[in-house]
Coordinates of C-alpha atoms in Angstrom, one line a residue:
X1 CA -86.8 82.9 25.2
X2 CA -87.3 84.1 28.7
X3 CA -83.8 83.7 30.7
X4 CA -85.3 83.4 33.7
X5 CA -87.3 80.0 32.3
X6 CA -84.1 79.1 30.5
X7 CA -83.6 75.0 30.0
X8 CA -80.0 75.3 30.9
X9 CA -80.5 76.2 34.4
X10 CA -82.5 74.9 37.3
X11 CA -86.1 76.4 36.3
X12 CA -85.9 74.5 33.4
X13 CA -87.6 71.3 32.1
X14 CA -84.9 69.7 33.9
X15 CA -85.4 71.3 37.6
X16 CA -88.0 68.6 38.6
X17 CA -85.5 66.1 37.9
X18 CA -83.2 67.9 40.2
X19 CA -85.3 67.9 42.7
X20 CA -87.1 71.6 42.4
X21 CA -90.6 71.6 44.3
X22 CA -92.1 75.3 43.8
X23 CA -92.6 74.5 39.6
X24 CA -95.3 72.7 37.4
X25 CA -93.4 70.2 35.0
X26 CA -90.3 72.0 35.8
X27 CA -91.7 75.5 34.9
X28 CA -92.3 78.6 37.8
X29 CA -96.1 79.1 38.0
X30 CA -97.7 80.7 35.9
X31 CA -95.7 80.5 32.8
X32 CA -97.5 79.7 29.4
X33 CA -96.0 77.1 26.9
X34 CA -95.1 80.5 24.2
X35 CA -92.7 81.7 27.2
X36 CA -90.7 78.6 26.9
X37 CA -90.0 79.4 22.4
X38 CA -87.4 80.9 21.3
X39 CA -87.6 84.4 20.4
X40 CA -86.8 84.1 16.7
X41 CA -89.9 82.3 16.4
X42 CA -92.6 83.8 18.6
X43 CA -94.1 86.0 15.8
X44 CA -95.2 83.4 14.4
X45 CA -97.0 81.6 17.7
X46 CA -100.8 82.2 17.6
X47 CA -102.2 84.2 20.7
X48 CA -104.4 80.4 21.4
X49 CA -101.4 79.1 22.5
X50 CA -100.5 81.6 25.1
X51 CA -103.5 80.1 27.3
X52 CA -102.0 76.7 28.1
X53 CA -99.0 75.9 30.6
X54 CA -96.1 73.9 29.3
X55 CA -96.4 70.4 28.6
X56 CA -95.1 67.9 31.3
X57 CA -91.4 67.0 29.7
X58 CA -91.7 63.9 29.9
X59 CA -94.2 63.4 27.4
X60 CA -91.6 65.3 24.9
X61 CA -88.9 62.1 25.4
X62 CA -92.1 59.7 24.7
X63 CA -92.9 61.3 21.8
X64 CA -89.5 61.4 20.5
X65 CA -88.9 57.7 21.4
X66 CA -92.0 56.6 20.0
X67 CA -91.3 58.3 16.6
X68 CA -87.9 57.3 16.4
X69 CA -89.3 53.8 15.9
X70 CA -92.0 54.8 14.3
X71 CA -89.2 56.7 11.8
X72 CA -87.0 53.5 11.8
X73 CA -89.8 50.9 10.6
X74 CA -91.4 53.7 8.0
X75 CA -88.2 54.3 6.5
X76 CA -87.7 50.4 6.1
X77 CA -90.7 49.5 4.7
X78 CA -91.3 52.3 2.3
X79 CA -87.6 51.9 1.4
X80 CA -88.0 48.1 0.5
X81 CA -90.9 48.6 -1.1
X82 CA -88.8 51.2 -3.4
X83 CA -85.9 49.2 -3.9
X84 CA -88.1 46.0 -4.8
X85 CA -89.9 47.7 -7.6
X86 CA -86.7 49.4 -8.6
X87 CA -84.9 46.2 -8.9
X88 CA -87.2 43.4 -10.1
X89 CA -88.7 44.3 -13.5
X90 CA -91.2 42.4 -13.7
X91 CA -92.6 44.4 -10.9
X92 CA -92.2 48.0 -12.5
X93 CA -95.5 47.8 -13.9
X94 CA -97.4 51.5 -14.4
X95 CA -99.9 50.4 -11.3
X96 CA -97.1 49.7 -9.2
X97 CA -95.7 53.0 -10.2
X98 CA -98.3 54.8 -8.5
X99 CA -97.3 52.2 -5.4
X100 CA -93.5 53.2 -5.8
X101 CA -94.9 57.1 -5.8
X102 CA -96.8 56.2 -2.6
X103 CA -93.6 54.9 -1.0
X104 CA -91.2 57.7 -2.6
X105 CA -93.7 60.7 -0.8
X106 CA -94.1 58.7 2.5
X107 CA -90.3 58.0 2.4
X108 CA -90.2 62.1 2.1
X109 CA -92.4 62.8 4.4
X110 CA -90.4 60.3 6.8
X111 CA -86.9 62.1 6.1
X112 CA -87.9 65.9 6.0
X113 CA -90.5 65.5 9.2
X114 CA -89.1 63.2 11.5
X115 CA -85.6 64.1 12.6
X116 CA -86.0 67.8 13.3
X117 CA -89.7 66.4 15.6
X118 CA -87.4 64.2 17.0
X119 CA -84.3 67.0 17.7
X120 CA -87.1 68.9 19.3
X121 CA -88.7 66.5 21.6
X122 CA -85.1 65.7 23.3
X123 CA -84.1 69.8 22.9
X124 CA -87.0 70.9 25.3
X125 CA -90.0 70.2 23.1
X126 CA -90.5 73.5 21.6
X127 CA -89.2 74.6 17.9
X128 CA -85.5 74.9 18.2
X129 CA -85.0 75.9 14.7
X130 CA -85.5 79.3 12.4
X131 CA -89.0 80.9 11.4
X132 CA -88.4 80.3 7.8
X133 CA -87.1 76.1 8.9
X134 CA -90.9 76.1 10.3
X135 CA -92.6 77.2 7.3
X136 CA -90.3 75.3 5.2
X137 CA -90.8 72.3 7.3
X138 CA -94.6 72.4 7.0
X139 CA -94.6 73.4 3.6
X140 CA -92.6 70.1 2.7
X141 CA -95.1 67.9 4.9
X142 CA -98.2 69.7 2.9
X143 CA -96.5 68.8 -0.4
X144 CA -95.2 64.8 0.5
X145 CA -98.8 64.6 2.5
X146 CA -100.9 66.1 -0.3
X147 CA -99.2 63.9 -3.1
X148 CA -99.6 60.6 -1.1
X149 CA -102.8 61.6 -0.6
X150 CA -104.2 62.2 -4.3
X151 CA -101.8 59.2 -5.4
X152 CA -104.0 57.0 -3.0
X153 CA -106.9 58.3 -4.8
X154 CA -105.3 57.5 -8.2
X155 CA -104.4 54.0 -7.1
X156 CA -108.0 53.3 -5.4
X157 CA -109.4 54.5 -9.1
X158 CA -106.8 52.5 -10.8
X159 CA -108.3 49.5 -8.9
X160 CA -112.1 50.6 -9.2
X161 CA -111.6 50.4 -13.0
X162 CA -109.9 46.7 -12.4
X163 CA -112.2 45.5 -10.7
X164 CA -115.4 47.0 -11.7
X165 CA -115.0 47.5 -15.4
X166 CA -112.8 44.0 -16.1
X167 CA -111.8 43.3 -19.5
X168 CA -113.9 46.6 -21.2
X169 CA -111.7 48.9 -18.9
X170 CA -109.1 50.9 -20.5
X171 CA -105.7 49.7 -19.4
X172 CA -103.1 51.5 -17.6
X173 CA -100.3 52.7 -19.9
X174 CA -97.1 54.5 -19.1
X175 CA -98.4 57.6 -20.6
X176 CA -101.6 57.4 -18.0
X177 CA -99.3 56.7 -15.1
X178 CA -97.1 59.9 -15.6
X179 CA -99.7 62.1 -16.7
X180 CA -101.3 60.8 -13.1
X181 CA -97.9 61.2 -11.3
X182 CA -97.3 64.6 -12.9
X183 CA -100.6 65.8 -11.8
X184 CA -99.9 64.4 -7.8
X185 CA -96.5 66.3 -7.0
X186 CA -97.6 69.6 -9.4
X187 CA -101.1 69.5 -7.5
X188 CA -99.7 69.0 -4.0
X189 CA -96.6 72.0 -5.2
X190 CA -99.1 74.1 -6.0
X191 CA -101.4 74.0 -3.0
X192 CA -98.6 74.4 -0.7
X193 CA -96.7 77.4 -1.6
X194 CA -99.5 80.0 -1.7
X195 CA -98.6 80.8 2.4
X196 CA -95.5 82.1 1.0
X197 CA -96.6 84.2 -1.1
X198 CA -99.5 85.6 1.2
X199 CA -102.5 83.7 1.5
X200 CA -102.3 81.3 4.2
X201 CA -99.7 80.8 6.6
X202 CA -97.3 77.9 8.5
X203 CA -97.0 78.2 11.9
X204 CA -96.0 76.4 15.0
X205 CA -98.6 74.0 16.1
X206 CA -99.8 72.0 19.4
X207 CA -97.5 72.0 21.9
X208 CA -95.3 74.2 19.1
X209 CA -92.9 71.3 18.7
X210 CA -93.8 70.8 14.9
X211 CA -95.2 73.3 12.3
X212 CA -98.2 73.1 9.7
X213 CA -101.0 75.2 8.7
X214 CA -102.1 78.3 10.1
X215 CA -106.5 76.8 11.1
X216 CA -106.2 79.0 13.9
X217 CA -106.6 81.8 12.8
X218 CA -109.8 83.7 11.6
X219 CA -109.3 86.4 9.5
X220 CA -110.6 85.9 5.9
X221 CA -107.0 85.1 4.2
X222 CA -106.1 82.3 6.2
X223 CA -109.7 81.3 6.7
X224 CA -110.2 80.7 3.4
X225 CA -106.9 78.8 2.4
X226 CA -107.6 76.7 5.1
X227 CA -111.1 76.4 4.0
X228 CA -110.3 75.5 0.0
X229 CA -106.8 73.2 1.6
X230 CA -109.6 71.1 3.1
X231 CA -112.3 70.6 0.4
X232 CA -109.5 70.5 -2.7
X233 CA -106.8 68.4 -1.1
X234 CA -109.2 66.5 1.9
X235 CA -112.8 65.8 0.6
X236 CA -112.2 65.5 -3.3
X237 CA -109.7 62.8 -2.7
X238 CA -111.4 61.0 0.7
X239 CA -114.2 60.9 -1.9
X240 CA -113.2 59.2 -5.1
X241 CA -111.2 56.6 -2.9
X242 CA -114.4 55.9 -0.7
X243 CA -116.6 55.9 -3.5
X244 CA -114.4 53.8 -5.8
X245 CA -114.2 51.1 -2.6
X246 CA -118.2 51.5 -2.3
X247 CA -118.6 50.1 -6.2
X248 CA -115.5 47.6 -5.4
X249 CA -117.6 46.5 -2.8
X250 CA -121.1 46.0 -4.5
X251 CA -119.3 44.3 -7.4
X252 CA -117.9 41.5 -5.4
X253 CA -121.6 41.3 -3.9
X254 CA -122.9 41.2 -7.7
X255 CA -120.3 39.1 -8.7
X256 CA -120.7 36.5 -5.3
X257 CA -124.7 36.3 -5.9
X258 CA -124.1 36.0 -9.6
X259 CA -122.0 32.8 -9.2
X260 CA -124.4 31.6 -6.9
X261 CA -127.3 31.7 -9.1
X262 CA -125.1 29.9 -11.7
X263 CA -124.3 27.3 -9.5
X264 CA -128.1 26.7 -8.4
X265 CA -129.0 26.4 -12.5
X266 CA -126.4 24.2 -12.3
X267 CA -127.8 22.2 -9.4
X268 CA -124.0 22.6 -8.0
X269 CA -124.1 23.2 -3.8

């Protein structure tokens, strides 16, 4: 980080507040929001970023605000969720097992993301912490994001073969729950280490105060990570849960116009 745009001293995000007039947001002119990262971290900052000033500060507390309550009623409900289907058996049921996986990643998600976002929004909105913290950070929200992703898609097929199929669907079982689970977390693993081993990448993102995938770049290696992150771990899954809600959807229909036709035969109004 440049000393002369340090945020301990008066050109700082802080100098506005003091009462500075010659700075934008607390920044001398001119400077671009990579000048404001530490230098243990700039490597890793994609040239895009060097064409935007820093962000007004202020916006940093709001977003850190605004996701500590966000963090505080995400961790509650996913939590009681958890502890109600740990605790009542009648509710640990191998559909609610996917649910419980649901809340488990979010819950994740919620622990490993939010606090070091948080640190960074009151700590001068930039990334405050390591190069390999970023990639580790972003790796860990690809893998909780990924699994609660697919796991939707398992629970919106669960409920497709409910509804849909009725009483000539297969049931459930343990055995199909695991094997459904198992697949979710090695799945999401899988697709999310490759940037360490060379094809892809984590980087800082936005207005760098949080990391994730590289979809900046353009050369073929993180091009087509990016590329096969998106149809493998985005559009299969968006897929079988809109389609399995499409049939959901025209069953009720059939099912509605079905006891309507009953009831005229039955002269019932």
């Amino acid at each position: 980080m440049n000393p002369s745009i340090s945020l301990s001293n008066g050109t700082g995000p802080q100098a506005m507040a003091f009462g500075a007039d010659d700075f934008s947001y607390g920044y001398p002119a001119g400077v671009t929001v990579v000048d404001v990262v530490p230098d243990s971290i700039r490597h890793l900052i994609h040239d895009h970023w060097s064409n935007y000033p820093p962000v007004n500060p202020m916006w940093h507390y709001l977003l850190g605000v605004v996701f500590i309550i966000l963090f505080f009623f995400s961790c509650t409900g996913n939590g009681l969720v958890m502890y109600l289907i740990m605790n009542n058996k009648n509710l640990r049921t191998p559909t609610n097992m996917l649910v419980f996986n649901l809340a488990f990643s979010d819950f994740a998600m919620e622990i490993t993301q939010y606090p070091p976002y948080i640190y960074n929004c009151f700590k001068g909105g930039v990334w405050m912490f390591s190069a390999f913290s970023c990639e580790l950070y972003a790796c860990l929200g690809a893998i909780f994001g990924l699994c609660s992703l697919w796991t939707l898609a398992f629970i919106s097929f669960d409920r497709y073969n409910v509804i849909v199929n009725g009483v000539s669907s297969a049931p459930l079982t343990n055995g199909k729950v695991f094997a459904y689970l198992f697949f979710c977390w090695a799945y999401a693993i899988g697709w999310s280490i490759p940037p360490f081993f060379g094809w892809g990448a984590y980087i800082p993102e936005g207005i760098l105060d949080s990391c994730s995938f590289d979809y900046l770049s353009r050369d073929a290696n993180r091009r087509s990570y990016g590329l096969c992150i998106f149809a493998f771990d985005y559009v299969i899954p968006l897929l079988i849960i809109v389609l399995a809600y499409v049939f959901i959807v025209k069953a009720i229909f059939a099912h509605e116009k079905a006891m309507r036709e009953q009831a005229k035969k039955m002269n019932v109004t």
